[in-house]
Short mmCIF file of C-alpha atoms in Angstrom, two decimals:
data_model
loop_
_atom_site.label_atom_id
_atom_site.label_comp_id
_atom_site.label_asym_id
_atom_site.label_seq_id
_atom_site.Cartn_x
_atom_site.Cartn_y
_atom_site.Cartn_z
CA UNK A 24 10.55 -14.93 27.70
CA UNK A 25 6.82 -16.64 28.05
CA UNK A 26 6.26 -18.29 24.98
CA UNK A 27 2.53 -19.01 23.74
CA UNK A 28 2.43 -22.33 24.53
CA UNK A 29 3.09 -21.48 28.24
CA UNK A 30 0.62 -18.44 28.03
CA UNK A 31 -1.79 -20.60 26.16
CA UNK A 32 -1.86 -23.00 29.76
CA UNK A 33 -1.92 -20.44 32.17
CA UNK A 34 -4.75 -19.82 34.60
CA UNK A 35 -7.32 -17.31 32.88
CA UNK A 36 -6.77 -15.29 36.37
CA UNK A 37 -3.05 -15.07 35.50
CA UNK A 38 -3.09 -14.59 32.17
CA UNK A 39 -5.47 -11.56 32.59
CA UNK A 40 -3.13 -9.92 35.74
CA UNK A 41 -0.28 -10.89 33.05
CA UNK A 42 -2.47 -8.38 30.24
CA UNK A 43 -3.03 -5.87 33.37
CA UNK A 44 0.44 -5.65 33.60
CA UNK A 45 1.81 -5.12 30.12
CA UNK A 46 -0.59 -2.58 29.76
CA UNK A 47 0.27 -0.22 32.72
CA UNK A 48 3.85 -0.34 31.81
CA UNK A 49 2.54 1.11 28.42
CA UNK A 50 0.13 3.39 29.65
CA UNK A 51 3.36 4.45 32.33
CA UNK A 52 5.30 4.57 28.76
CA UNK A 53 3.10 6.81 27.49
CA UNK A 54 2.59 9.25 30.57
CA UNK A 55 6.78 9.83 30.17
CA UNK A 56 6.58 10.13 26.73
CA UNK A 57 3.67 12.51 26.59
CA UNK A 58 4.78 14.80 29.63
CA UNK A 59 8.03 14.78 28.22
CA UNK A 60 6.96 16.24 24.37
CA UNK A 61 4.78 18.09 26.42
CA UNK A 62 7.27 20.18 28.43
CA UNK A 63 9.54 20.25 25.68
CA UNK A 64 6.76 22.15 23.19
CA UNK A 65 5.88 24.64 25.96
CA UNK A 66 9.30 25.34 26.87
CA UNK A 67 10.39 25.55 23.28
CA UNK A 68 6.93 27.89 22.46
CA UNK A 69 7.57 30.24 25.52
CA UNK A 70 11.04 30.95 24.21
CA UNK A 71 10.75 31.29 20.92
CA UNK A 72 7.54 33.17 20.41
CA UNK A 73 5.15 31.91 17.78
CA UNK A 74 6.98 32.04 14.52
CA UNK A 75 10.21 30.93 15.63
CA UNK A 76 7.98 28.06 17.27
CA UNK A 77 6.41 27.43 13.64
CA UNK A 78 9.58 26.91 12.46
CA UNK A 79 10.59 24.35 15.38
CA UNK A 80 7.08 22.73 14.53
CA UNK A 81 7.64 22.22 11.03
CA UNK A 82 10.97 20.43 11.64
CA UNK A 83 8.80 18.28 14.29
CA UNK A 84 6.60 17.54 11.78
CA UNK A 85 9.27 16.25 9.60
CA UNK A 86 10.63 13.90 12.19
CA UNK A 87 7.07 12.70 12.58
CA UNK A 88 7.32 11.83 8.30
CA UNK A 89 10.51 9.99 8.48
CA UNK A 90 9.64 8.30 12.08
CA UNK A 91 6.78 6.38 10.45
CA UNK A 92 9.06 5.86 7.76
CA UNK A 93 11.04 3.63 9.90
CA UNK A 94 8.28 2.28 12.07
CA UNK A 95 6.46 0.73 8.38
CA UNK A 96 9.88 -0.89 7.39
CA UNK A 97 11.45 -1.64 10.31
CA UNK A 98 9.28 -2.21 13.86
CA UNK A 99 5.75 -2.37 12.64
CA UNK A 100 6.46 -5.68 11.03
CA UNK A 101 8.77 -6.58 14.19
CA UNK A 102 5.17 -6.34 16.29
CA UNK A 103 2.94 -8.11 14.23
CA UNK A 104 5.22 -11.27 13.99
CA UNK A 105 7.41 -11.51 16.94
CA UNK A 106 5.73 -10.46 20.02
CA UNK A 107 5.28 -13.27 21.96
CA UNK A 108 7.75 -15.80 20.52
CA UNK A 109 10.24 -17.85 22.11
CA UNK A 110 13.59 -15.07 22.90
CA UNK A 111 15.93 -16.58 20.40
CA UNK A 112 13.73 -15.61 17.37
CA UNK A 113 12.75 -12.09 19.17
CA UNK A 114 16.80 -11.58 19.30
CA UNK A 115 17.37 -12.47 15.70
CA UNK A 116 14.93 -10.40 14.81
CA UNK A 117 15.46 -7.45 16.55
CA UNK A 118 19.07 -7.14 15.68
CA UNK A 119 17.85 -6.87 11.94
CA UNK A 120 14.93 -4.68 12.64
CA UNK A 121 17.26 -1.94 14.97
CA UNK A 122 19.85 -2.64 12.22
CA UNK A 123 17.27 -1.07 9.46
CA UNK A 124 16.03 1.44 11.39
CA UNK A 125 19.41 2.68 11.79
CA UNK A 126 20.02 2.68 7.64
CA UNK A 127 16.79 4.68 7.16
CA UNK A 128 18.00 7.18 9.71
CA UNK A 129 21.27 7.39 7.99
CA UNK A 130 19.99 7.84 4.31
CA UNK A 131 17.07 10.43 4.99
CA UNK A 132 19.14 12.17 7.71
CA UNK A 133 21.65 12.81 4.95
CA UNK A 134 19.04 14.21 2.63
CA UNK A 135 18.01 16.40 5.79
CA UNK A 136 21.39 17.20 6.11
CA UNK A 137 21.51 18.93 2.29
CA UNK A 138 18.23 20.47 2.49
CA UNK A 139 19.05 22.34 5.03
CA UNK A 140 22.22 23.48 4.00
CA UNK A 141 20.16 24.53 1.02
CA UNK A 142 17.19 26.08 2.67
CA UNK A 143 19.17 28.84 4.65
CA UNK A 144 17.65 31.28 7.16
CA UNK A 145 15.76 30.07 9.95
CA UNK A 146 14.40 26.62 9.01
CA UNK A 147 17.84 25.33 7.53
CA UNK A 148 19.78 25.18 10.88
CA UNK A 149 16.96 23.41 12.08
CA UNK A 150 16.70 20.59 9.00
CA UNK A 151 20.66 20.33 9.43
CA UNK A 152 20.61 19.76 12.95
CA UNK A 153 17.59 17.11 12.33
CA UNK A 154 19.54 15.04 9.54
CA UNK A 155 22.56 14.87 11.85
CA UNK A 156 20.60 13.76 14.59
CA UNK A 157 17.72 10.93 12.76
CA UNK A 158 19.46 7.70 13.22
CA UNK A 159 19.77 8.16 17.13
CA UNK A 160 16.48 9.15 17.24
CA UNK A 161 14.98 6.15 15.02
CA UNK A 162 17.31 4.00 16.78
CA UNK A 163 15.64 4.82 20.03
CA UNK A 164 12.28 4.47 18.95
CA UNK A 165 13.26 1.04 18.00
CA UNK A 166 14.08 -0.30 21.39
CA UNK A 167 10.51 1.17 22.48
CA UNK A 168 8.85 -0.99 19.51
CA UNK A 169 10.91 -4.17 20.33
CA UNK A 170 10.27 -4.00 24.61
CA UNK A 171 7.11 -3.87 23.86
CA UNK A 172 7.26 -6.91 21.19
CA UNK A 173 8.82 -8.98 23.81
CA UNK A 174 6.28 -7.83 26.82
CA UNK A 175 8.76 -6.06 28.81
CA UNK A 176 7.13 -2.87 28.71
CA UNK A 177 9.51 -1.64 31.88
CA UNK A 178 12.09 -1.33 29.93
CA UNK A 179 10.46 0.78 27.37
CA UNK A 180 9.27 3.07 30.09
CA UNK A 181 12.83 3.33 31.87
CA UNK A 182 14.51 4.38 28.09
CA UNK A 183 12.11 7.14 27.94
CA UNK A 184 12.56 8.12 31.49
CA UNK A 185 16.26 8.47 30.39
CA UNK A 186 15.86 10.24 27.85
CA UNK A 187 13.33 12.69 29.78
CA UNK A 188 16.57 13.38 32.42
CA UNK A 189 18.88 13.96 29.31
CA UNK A 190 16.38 16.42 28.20
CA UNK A 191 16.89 18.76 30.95
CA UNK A 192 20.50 19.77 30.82
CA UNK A 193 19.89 19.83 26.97
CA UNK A 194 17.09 22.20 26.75
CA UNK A 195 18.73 24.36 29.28
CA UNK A 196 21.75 24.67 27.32
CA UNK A 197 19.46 25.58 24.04
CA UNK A 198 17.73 28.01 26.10
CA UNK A 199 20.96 29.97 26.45
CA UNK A 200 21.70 29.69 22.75
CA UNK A 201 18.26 30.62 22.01
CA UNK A 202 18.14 29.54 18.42
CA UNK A 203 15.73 27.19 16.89
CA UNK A 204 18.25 24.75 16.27
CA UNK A 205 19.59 24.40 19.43
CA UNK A 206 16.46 23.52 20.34
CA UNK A 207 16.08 20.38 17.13
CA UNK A 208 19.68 19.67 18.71
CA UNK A 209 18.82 19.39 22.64
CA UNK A 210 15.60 17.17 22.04
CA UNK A 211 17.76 14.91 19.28
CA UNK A 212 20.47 14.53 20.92
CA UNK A 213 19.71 13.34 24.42
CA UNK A 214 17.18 10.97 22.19
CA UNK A 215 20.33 9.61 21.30
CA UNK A 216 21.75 9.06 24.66
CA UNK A 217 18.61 7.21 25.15
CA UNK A 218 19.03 5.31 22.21
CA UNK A 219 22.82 3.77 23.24
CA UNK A 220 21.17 2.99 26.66
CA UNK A 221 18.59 0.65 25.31
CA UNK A 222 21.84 -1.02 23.61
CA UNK A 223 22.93 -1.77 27.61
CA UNK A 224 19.23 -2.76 28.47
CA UNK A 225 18.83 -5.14 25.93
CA UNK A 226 22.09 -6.47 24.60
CA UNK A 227 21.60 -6.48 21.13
CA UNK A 228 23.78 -5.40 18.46
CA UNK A 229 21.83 -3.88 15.86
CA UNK A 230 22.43 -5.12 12.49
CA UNK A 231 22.56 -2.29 9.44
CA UNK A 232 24.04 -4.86 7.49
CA UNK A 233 21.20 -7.29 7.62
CA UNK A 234 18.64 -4.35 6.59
CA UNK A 235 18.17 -5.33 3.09
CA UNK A 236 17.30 -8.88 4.13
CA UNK A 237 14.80 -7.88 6.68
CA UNK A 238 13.32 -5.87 3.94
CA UNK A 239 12.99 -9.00 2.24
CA UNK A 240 11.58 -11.03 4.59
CA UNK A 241 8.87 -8.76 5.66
CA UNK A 242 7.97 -7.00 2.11
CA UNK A 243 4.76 -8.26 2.18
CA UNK A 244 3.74 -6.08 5.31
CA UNK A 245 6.92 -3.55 5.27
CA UNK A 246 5.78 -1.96 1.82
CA UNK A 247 2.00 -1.50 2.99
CA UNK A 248 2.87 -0.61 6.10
CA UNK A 249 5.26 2.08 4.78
CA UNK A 250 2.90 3.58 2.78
CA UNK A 251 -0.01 3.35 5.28
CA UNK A 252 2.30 5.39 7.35
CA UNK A 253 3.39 7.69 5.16
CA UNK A 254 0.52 8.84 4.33
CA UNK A 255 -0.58 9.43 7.78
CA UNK A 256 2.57 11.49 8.39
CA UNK A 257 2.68 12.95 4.70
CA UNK A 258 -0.74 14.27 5.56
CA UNK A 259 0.24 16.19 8.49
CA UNK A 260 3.15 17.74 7.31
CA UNK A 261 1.00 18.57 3.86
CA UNK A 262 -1.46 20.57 5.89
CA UNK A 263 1.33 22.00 8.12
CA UNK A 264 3.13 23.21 4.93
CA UNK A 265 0.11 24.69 3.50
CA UNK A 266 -1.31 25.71 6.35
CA UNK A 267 2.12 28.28 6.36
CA UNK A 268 1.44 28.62 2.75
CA UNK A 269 -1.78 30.09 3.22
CA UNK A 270 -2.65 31.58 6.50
CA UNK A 271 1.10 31.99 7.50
CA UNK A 272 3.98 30.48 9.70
CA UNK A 273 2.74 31.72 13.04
CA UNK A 274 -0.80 29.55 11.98
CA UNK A 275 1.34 26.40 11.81
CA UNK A 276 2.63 27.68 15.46
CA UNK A 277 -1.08 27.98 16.59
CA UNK A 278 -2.34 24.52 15.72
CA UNK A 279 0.50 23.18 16.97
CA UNK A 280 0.30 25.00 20.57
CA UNK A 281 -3.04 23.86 20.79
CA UNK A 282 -1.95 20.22 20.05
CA UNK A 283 0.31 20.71 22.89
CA UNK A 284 -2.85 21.39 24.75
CA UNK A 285 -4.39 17.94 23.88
CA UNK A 286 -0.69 16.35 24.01
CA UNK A 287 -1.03 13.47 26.17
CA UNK A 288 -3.55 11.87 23.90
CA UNK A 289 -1.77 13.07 20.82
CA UNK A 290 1.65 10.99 22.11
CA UNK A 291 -0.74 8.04 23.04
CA UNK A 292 -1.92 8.02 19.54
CA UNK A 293 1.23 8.87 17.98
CA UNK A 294 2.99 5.61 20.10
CA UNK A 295 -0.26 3.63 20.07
CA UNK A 296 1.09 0.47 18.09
CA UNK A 297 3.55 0.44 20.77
CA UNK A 298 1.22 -1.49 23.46
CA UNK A 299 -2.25 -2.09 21.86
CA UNK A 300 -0.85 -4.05 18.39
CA UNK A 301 1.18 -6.51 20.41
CA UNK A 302 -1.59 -6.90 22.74
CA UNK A 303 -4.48 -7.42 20.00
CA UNK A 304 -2.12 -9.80 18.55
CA UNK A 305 -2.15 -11.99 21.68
CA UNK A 306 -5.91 -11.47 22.27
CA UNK A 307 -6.19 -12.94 18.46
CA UNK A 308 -3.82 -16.66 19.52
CA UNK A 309 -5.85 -16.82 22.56
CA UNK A 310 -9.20 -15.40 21.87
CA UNK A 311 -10.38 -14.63 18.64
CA UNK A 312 -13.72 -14.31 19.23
CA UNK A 313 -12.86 -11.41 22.00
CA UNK A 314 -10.75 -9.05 19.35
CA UNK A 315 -13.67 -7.10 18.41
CA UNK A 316 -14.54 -6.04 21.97
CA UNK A 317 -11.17 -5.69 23.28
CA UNK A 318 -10.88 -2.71 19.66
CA UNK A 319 -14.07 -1.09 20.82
CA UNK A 320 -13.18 -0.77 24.50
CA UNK A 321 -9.31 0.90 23.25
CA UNK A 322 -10.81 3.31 21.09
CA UNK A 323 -14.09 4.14 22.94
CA UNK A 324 -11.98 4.88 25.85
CA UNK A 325 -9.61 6.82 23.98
CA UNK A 326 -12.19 8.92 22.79
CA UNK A 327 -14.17 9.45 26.00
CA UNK A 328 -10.62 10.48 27.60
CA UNK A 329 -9.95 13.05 24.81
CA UNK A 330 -13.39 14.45 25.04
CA UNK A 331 -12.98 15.02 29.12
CA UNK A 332 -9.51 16.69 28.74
CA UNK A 333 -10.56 18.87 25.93
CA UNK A 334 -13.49 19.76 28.31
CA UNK A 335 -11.35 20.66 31.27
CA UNK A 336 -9.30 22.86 29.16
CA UNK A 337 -12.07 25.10 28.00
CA UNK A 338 -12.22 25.98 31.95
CA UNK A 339 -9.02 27.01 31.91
CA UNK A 340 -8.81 30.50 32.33
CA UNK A 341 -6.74 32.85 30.34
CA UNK A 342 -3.94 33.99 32.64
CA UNK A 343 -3.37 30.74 33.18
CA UNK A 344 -3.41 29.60 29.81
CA UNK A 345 -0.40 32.42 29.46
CA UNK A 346 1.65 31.06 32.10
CA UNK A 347 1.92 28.10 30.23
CA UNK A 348 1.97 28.71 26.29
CA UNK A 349 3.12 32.68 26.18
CA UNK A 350 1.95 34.38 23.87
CA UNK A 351 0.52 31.76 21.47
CA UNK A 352 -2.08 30.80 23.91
CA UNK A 353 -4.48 33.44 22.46
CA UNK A 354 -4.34 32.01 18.89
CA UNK A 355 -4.61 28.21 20.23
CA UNK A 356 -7.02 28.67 22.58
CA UNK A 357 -9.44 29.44 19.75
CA UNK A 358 -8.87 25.77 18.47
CA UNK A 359 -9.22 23.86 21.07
CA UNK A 360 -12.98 22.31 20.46
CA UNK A 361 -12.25 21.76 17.06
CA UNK A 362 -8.86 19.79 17.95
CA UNK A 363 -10.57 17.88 20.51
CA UNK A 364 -13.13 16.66 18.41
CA UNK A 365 -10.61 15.73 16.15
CA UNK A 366 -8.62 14.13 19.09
CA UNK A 367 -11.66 11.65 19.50
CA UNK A 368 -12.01 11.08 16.54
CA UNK A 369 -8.59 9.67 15.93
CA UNK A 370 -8.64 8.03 19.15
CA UNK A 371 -11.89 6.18 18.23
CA UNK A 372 -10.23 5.25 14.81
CA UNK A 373 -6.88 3.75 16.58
CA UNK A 374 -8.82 0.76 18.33
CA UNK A 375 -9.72 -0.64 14.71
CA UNK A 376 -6.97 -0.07 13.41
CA UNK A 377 -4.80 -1.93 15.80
CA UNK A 378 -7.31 -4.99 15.33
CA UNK A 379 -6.62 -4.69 11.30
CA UNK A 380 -2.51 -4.66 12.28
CA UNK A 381 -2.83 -7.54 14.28
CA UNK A 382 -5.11 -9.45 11.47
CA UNK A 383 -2.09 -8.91 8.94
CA UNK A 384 -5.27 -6.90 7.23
CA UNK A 385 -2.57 -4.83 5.48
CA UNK A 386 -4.28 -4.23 2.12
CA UNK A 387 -7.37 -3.28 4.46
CA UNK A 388 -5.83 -0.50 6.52
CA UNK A 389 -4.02 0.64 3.83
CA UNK A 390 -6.90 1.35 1.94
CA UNK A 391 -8.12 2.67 5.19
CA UNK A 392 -5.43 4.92 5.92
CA UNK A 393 -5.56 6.70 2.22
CA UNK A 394 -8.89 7.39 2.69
CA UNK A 395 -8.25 9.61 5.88
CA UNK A 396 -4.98 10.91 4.38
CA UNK A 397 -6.82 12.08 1.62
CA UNK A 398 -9.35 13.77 3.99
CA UNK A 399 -7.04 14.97 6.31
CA UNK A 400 -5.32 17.10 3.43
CA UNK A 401 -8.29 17.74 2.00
CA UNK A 402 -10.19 19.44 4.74
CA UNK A 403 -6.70 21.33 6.42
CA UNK A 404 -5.81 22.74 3.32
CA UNK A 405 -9.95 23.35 1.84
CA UNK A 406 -10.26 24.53 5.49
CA UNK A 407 -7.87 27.06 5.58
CA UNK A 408 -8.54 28.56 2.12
CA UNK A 409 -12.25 29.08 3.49
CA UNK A 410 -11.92 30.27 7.20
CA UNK A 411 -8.51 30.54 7.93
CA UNK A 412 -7.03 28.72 11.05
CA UNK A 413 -10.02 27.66 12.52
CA UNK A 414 -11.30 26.63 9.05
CA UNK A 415 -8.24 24.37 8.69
CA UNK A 416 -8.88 23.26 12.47
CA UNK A 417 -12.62 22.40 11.66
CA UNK A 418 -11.98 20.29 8.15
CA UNK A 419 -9.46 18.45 9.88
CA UNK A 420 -11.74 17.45 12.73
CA UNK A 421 -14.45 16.13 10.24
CA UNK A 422 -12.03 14.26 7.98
CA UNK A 423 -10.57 12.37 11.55
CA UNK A 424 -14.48 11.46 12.19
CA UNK A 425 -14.79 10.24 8.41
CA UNK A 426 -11.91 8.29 8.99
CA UNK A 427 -12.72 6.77 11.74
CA UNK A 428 -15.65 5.37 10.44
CA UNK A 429 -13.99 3.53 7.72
CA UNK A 430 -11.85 1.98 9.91
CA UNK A 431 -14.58 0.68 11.59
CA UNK A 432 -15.91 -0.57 8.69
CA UNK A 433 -13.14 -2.13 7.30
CA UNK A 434 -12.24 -4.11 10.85
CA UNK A 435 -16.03 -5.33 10.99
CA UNK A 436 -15.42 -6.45 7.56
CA UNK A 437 -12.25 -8.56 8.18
CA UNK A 438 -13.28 -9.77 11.62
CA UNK A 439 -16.63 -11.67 9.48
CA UNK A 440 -14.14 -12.86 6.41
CA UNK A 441 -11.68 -14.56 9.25
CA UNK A 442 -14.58 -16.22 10.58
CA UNK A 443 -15.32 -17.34 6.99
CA UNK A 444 -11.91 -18.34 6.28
CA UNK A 445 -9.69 -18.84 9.57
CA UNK A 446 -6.67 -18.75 7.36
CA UNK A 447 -4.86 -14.93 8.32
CA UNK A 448 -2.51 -13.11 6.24
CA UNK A 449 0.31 -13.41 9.13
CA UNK A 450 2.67 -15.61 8.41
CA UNK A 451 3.55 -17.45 11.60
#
C-alpha cells in the first residue's frame, strides 16, 4: 500500500491520475451497486404488486436502520483514520472493524429474528428472514468500506459484481416461491456469498472478539457517528412507518417505486462515504486549503446529475413506465418532481458532509444530521396528514433542502475554525 509519505512526494501529475483513478473504481462501484438495487426493486415490485411490495420495502427500510448502525460503529471510523496508512495498521484494523460489524449483525439480527416470529402475517416472514440473514449482509458491506479505506476501489467493485451474479439465480428461485420473504432471502443471501468472497480477496480474518476493544478505541467518533446515522436511517423508516400509518401500505410502496426511479443517485448517496470520505481525507494531508472546493464540486455535481435524470424521467411515457414498474408506476409517477428535488437536495448536502467526516467535525455533523432528521420526519409525516402521498413527498423534499443548507453552514464554519486553530479532532 502507498503510504502518505510516498503520496506526499509524488509528481502533482501522478498524484492527480492516482485521485482519477480511485474515483472511477467508486463511481464503477456505485454503477453495480445501483443497477443492481435497481433491478432487484423492479423485479421484486412487478411481482408482488404494490402492497406486497410495501411490505418488501419496509423490511428494506429496516436493513437501511441497522446498516448505518454498523457503518457508525464499525467502518465509518475505519475511513476517517486508516485510509491511507501504511498496510500493517490498515490490517489490524480491519480485522477488528469486520470483526464488529459481524457482532452488530448477530445481536440485532436476533432481535429481527423474534420480531418477526412475533409479528405474523405478511411482514413477519420477511423480518425473520432479515435477522437470519444481517451479519452476512453487514459483513459484506464491510469489505466495501475497508477497499475503499485502503484505495483499492477494484476490489470493492468486483465484490459487488459478485454479489450482482449471485443475485440472479436467487431472485429467480424467489420468483417461483413468490412470497415476500423469499424475496428478503434471495437479495440476503447471495449478499452473503459476497460477503465470504471478500474474505478470499482480502485475507483477513475478521475479529468479533476484538469488537468491544474497537469500540473503545474509536468511542470518540463511533458514538457520534452512530447516532448521526441513526438518525438518518431512523428518519426514513419513521416516515415509512407512518407514512403506512396514515395514507396506507401501498403509499409506502409508491414512494418507494418512485425512489427506484431516481435509484442510481439514491445508492450513490446511500454508499457515498464509501469513495468521497476517504478521498476528502487525503485532499485534507495534502491540501487543506483545496477541501472546500473539492465539497462544492461533489455535491454540486451530485445535484446537477439528480436534477437531469429526474428531468429525463418526466419524458418517459406511460406505457413505458408500465413495462418497467407494473402497476405501481401510476402512483409513483405522480412523485417524481417532488423526489427529485429532494434527490438534489440530499446530493448537494453529501459534499459537506463528507468534508465535516473527514475534519473529525463529529459534534458538527451530528448536530447537522438531527437537524434534517428532525425535518425529514417532520415534513413526511406533517406532509402526509395534509395532502396525502404527495404531501408526504413534498415536506420531505423541503426538509432535504433545509438540510442541506445547514450542512453547508456548519462545513464553512469548521473549515474557518481549522484555519484558526490547525489542531483537528482526528487523532492520527
Amino acid at each position: 500500500m502507498t503510504t502518505e509519505r510516498e503520496q506526499s512526494t509524488a509528481p502533482a501529475g501522478s498524484a492527480r491520475r492516482a485521485l482519477v483513478g480511485r474515483l472511477s473504481w467508486g463511481l464503477a462501484d456505485q454503477a453495480a451497486s445501483s443497477v443492481s438495487n435497481f433491478v432487484v426493486g423492479i423485479y421484486v415490485a412487478r411481482s408482488l404488486g404494490v402492497t406486497a411490495f410495501g411490505v418488501f420495502s419496509l423490511a428494506w427500510v429496516t436493513y437501511g436502520v441497522v446498516l448505518n448502525v454498523s457503518r457508525g460503529l464499525a467502518t465509518d471510523p475505519l475511513v476517517v483514520r486508516f485510509s491511507g496508512v501504511p498496510d500493517a495498521s490498515w490490517r489490524g484494523a480491519v480485522a477488528r472493524s469486520t470483526g464488529t460489524a459481524l457482532g452488530v449483525g448477530a445481536a440485532i439480527g436476533a432481535a429481527c429474528l423474534a420480531a418477526g416470529l412475533g409479528l405474523g402475517g405478511r411482514l413477519g416472514p420477511a423480518f425473520v428472514a432479515l435477522g437470519v440473514m444481517l451479519p452476512g449482509l453487514l459483513l459484506q458491506d464491510a469489505w466495501r468500506f475497508s477497499f475503499f479505506a485502503a484505495g483499492t476501489g477494484r476490489k470493492a467493485f468486483v465484490n459487488d459484481v459478485v454479489w450482482a451474479v449471485a443475485l440472479v439465480p436467487a431472485m429467480v428461485v424467489a420468483a417461483r416461491v413468490g412470497s415476500v420473504a423469499a424475496f428478503v432471502l434471495a437479495w440476503s443471501a447471495s449478499a452473503t456469498v459476497a460477503a465470504g468472497y471478500g474474505y478470499l480477496q482480502s485475507g483477513i480474518r475478521p475479529r468479533p472478539a476484538e469488537a468491544r476493544g474497537w469500540l473503545r478505541e474509536q468511542r470518540d467518533l463511533g458514538y457520534r457517528y452512530l447516532a448521526e446515522n441513526v438518525s438518518l436511517s431512523g428518519a426514513s423508516q419513521l416516515r415509512a412507518y407512518g407514512l403506512g400509518a396514515i395514507v396506507g401500505v401501498g403509499a409506502v410502496g409508491a414512494v418507494r417505486g418512485a425512489e427506484l426511479l431516481l435509484g442510481p443517485f439514491l445508492a450513490v448517496l446511500m454508499g457515498l462515504s464509501l469513495v468521497t470520505v476517504p478521498e476528502a481525507a487525503r485532499v485534507l494531508r495534502r491540501a487543506p486549503h483545496q477541501l472546500g472546493r473539492f465539497c462544492l464540486l461533489l455535491g454540486g455535481g451530485q445535484a446537477a446529475g439528480a436534477l437531469l435524470w429526474g428531468a429525463t424521467l418526466l419524458l418517459v411515457p406511460d406505457r413505458l413506465g408500465e413495462l418497467v414498474l407494473g402497476g405501481v408506476w401510476h402512483s409513483s409517477s405522480e412523485l417524481i418532481v417532488q423526489i427529485t428535488l429532494g434527490v438534489a437536495g440530499a446530493g448537494l448536502g453529501t459534499g459537506a458532509a463528507a468534508g465535516l467526516r473527514a475534519l473529525g467535525a463529529a459534534r458538527r455533523s451530528l448536530r447537522c444530521q438531527l437537524f434534517a432528521s428532525a425535518c425529514y420526519v417532520g415534513g413526511g409525516l406533517g406532509g402526509a396528514a395534509a395532502a396525502g402521498t404527495v404531501g408526504s413527498a413534498w415536506g420531505v423534499a423541503a426538509a432535504t433542502v433545509s438540510g442541506s443548507a445547514v450542512w453547508w453552514l456548519q462545513l464553512r464554519s469548521a473549515l474557518r475554525e481549522r484555519h484558526r486553530d490547525p489542531i483537528t479532532e482526528v487523532r492520527t
